[in-house]
Amino acid sequence: MALSKFQLATFLIIYCLLTTSQSKILNTKQIGVDDCVYRGRCQFSKECKSRCGPPEFSDETTGLCMLDYDDNEYRCCCTSNN
């Protein structure tokens, strides 16, 4: 069974969306919401590396893209590794 170009494009888009949403869900389960200091909107956790680093935060601070339940937007969650 061969897929048309439209079916293949649709499949790839759905796959990418599911992969992105799954990684965000996994990030939210790693730490508690109360441990977050939110710094700016994001789509991916790699965007949060600079927002959660020095000089405001220590080198041991991790930045994850997580859902801020107060305004239902994804934001960088800065949290200590300790």
Coordinates of N, CA and C in Angstrom, one line a residue:
M1 N 0.8 -1.2 0.0 CA 0.0 0.0 0.0 C 0.9 1.2 0.0
A2 N 0.8 2.0 -1.0 CA 1.6 3.2 -1.1 C 0.8 4.4 -0.6
L3 N 1.5 5.3 0.1 CA 0.9 6.5 0.6 C 1.0 7.7 -0.4
S4 N 0.0 8.5 -0.5 CA 0.1 9.7 -1.4 C 1.0 10.7 -0.7
K5 N 1.4 11.7 -1.4 CA 2.2 12.8 -0.8 C 1.4 13.5 0.3
F6 N 0.2 13.7 0.2 CA -0.7 14.3 1.2 C -0.7 13.5 2.4
Q7 N -1.0 12.1 2.3 CA -1.0 11.3 3.4 C 0.3 11.2 4.2
L8 N 1.4 11.2 3.4 CA 2.7 11.1 4.0 C 3.0 12.4 4.8
A9 N 2.7 13.6 4.2 CA 2.9 14.9 4.9 C 2.0 14.9 6.2
T10 N 0.8 14.5 6.1 CA -0.1 14.5 7.2 C 0.5 13.6 8.4
F11 N 0.9 12.4 8.0 CA 1.5 11.5 9.0 C 2.7 12.1 9.6
L12 N 3.6 12.8 8.9 CA 4.8 13.4 9.5 C 4.4 14.5 10.4
I13 N 3.5 15.3 10.0 CA 3.0 16.5 10.9 C 2.5 15.9 12.2
I14 N 1.6 14.9 12.1 CA 1.0 14.3 13.3 C 2.1 13.7 14.2
Y15 N 3.1 13.0 13.6 CA 4.2 12.4 14.3 C 5.0 13.5 15.1
C16 N 5.3 14.6 14.4 CA 6.1 15.7 15.1 C 5.3 16.3 16.2
L17 N 4.0 16.5 16.0 CA 3.2 17.1 17.1 C 3.1 16.2 18.3
L18 N 2.9 14.9 18.1 CA 2.9 13.9 19.2 C 4.2 13.8 19.9
T19 N 5.3 13.8 19.2 CA 6.6 13.8 19.8 C 6.9 15.0 20.7
T20 N 6.5 16.2 20.2 CA 6.7 17.4 20.9 C 5.9 17.4 22.2
S21 N 4.6 17.1 22.0 CA 3.7 17.1 23.2 C 4.1 16.1 24.2
Q22 N 4.6 14.9 23.8 CA 5.1 13.9 24.7 C 6.3 14.4 25.5
S23 N 7.2 15.1 24.9 CA 8.4 15.5 25.6 C 8.0 16.6 26.6
K24 N 7.0 17.4 26.3 CA 6.6 18.4 27.3 C 5.9 17.8 28.4
I25 N 5.1 16.7 28.2 CA 4.4 16.0 29.3 C 5.5 15.3 30.2
L26 N 6.5 14.7 29.6 CA 7.5 14.1 30.4 C 8.2 15.1 31.2
N27 N 8.5 16.3 30.7 CA 9.1 17.3 31.5 C 8.3 17.7 32.7
T28 N 7.0 17.8 32.6 CA 6.2 18.2 33.7 C 6.1 17.2 34.8
K29 N 6.4 15.9 34.5 CA 6.4 14.9 35.5 C 7.7 14.8 36.3
Q30 N 8.8 15.5 35.8 CA 10.1 15.3 36.4 C 10.2 16.2 37.7
I31 N 9.5 17.3 37.8 CA 9.6 18.2 38.9 C 8.2 18.7 39.3
G32 N 8.1 19.2 40.5 CA 6.9 19.7 41.0 C 6.7 21.2 40.5
V33 N 5.5 21.6 40.3 CA 5.2 22.9 39.8 C 5.6 24.0 40.8
D34 N 5.5 23.7 42.1 CA 5.9 24.6 43.2 C 7.4 24.9 43.2
D35 N 8.2 24.0 42.5 CA 9.6 24.2 42.5 C 10.1 25.2 41.4
C36 N 9.2 25.7 40.6 CA 9.5 26.4 39.4 C 9.6 27.9 39.7
V37 N 10.6 28.6 39.0 CA 10.6 30.0 38.9 C 10.5 30.2 37.4
Y38 N 9.4 30.8 36.9 CA 9.1 30.9 35.5 C 9.8 32.1 34.9
R39 N 10.5 31.9 33.7 CA 11.2 32.9 33.0 C 10.9 32.9 31.5
G40 N 9.9 33.5 31.0 CA 9.6 33.6 29.6 C 9.0 32.4 29.0
R41 N 8.3 32.7 27.9 CA 7.6 31.7 27.1 C 8.6 30.8 26.3
C42 N 8.2 29.6 26.0 CA 9.1 28.7 25.3 C 8.2 27.6 24.5
Q43 N 8.9 27.0 23.6 CA 8.4 25.8 22.9 C 9.2 24.6 23.2
F44 N 10.5 24.7 23.5 CA 11.3 23.6 23.7 C 12.2 23.9 24.9
S45 N 12.7 22.9 25.6 CA 13.5 23.1 26.8 C 14.9 23.7 26.5
K46 N 15.4 23.5 25.3 CA 16.7 24.0 25.0 C 16.7 25.6 25.0
E47 N 15.5 26.2 24.8 CA 15.4 27.6 24.9 C 15.6 28.1 26.3
C48 N 15.4 27.3 27.3 CA 15.5 27.7 28.7 C 16.9 27.7 29.3
K49 N 17.8 27.2 28.6 CA 19.2 27.0 29.2 C 19.7 28.4 29.5
S50 N 19.6 29.4 28.6 CA 20.2 30.7 28.9 C 19.3 31.5 29.9
R51 N 18.0 31.3 29.9 CA 17.1 32.0 30.8 C 17.2 31.5 32.2
C52 N 17.7 30.3 32.4 CA 17.8 29.8 33.8 C 19.3 29.6 34.3
G53 N 20.2 30.4 33.7 CA 21.6 30.4 34.1 C 22.0 31.6 34.8
P54 N 23.3 31.7 35.0 CA 23.9 32.9 35.6 C 23.6 34.2 34.8
P55 N 23.5 35.3 35.4 CA 23.8 35.6 36.8 C 22.7 35.5 37.7
E56 N 21.4 35.3 37.2 CA 20.3 35.3 38.1 C 20.2 33.9 38.9
F57 N 20.6 32.8 38.2 CA 20.5 31.5 38.8 C 21.9 30.9 38.8
S58 N 22.1 29.9 39.6 CA 23.4 29.2 39.7 C 23.6 28.3 38.6
D59 N 24.8 27.7 38.4 CA 25.1 26.8 37.4 C 24.4 25.4 37.6
E60 N 23.9 25.2 38.8 CA 23.2 23.9 39.1 C 21.7 24.0 38.8
T61 N 21.2 25.1 38.2 CA 19.8 25.3 37.9 C 19.5 24.7 36.5
T62 N 18.4 24.0 36.5 CA 17.9 23.3 35.3 C 16.8 24.1 34.7
G63 N 16.7 24.3 33.4 CA 15.6 25.0 32.7 C 14.8 24.0 31.9
L64 N 13.5 23.9 32.1 CA 12.7 23.0 31.4 C 11.5 23.8 30.8
C65 N 11.0 23.5 29.6 CA 9.8 24.1 29.1 C 8.6 23.3 29.7
M66 N 7.8 24.0 30.5 CA 6.7 23.4 31.2 C 5.5 24.3 31.1
L67 N 4.3 23.7 31.3 CA 3.1 24.4 31.3 C 2.9 25.1 32.6
D68 N 2.7 26.5 32.5 CA 2.4 27.3 33.6 C 0.9 27.2 33.8
Y69 N 0.5 26.6 34.8 CA -1.0 26.3 35.0 C -1.7 27.6 35.3
D70 N -1.0 28.7 35.8 CA -1.7 29.9 36.1 C -2.3 30.6 34.8
D71 N -1.5 30.5 33.7 CA -2.0 31.2 32.5 C -2.0 30.3 31.3
N72 N -1.9 29.0 31.5 CA -2.0 27.9 30.5 C -1.1 28.2 29.2
E73 N 0.1 28.6 29.5 CA 1.1 28.8 28.4 C 2.4 28.1 28.8
Y74 N 3.2 27.6 27.9 CA 4.4 27.0 28.1 C 5.5 28.1 28.5
R75 N 6.2 27.9 29.6 CA 7.2 28.8 30.0 C 8.4 28.1 30.5
C76 N 9.5 28.8 30.6 CA 10.7 28.1 31.1 C 10.6 28.0 32.6
C77 N 10.8 26.8 33.1 CA 10.7 26.6 34.5 C 12.2 26.4 35.0
C78 N 12.6 27.3 35.8 CA 14.0 27.2 36.4 C 13.9 26.5 37.7
T79 N 14.6 25.5 37.9 CA 14.6 24.8 39.2 C 16.0 24.3 39.6
S80 N 16.2 24.2 40.8 CA 17.5 23.8 41.3 C 17.7 22.2 41.2
N81 N 18.9 21.8 40.9 CA 19.1 20.3 40.8 C 19.2 19.7 42.2
N82 N 19.3 20.5 43.2 CA 19.5 19.9 44.6 C 18.3 19.3 45.1

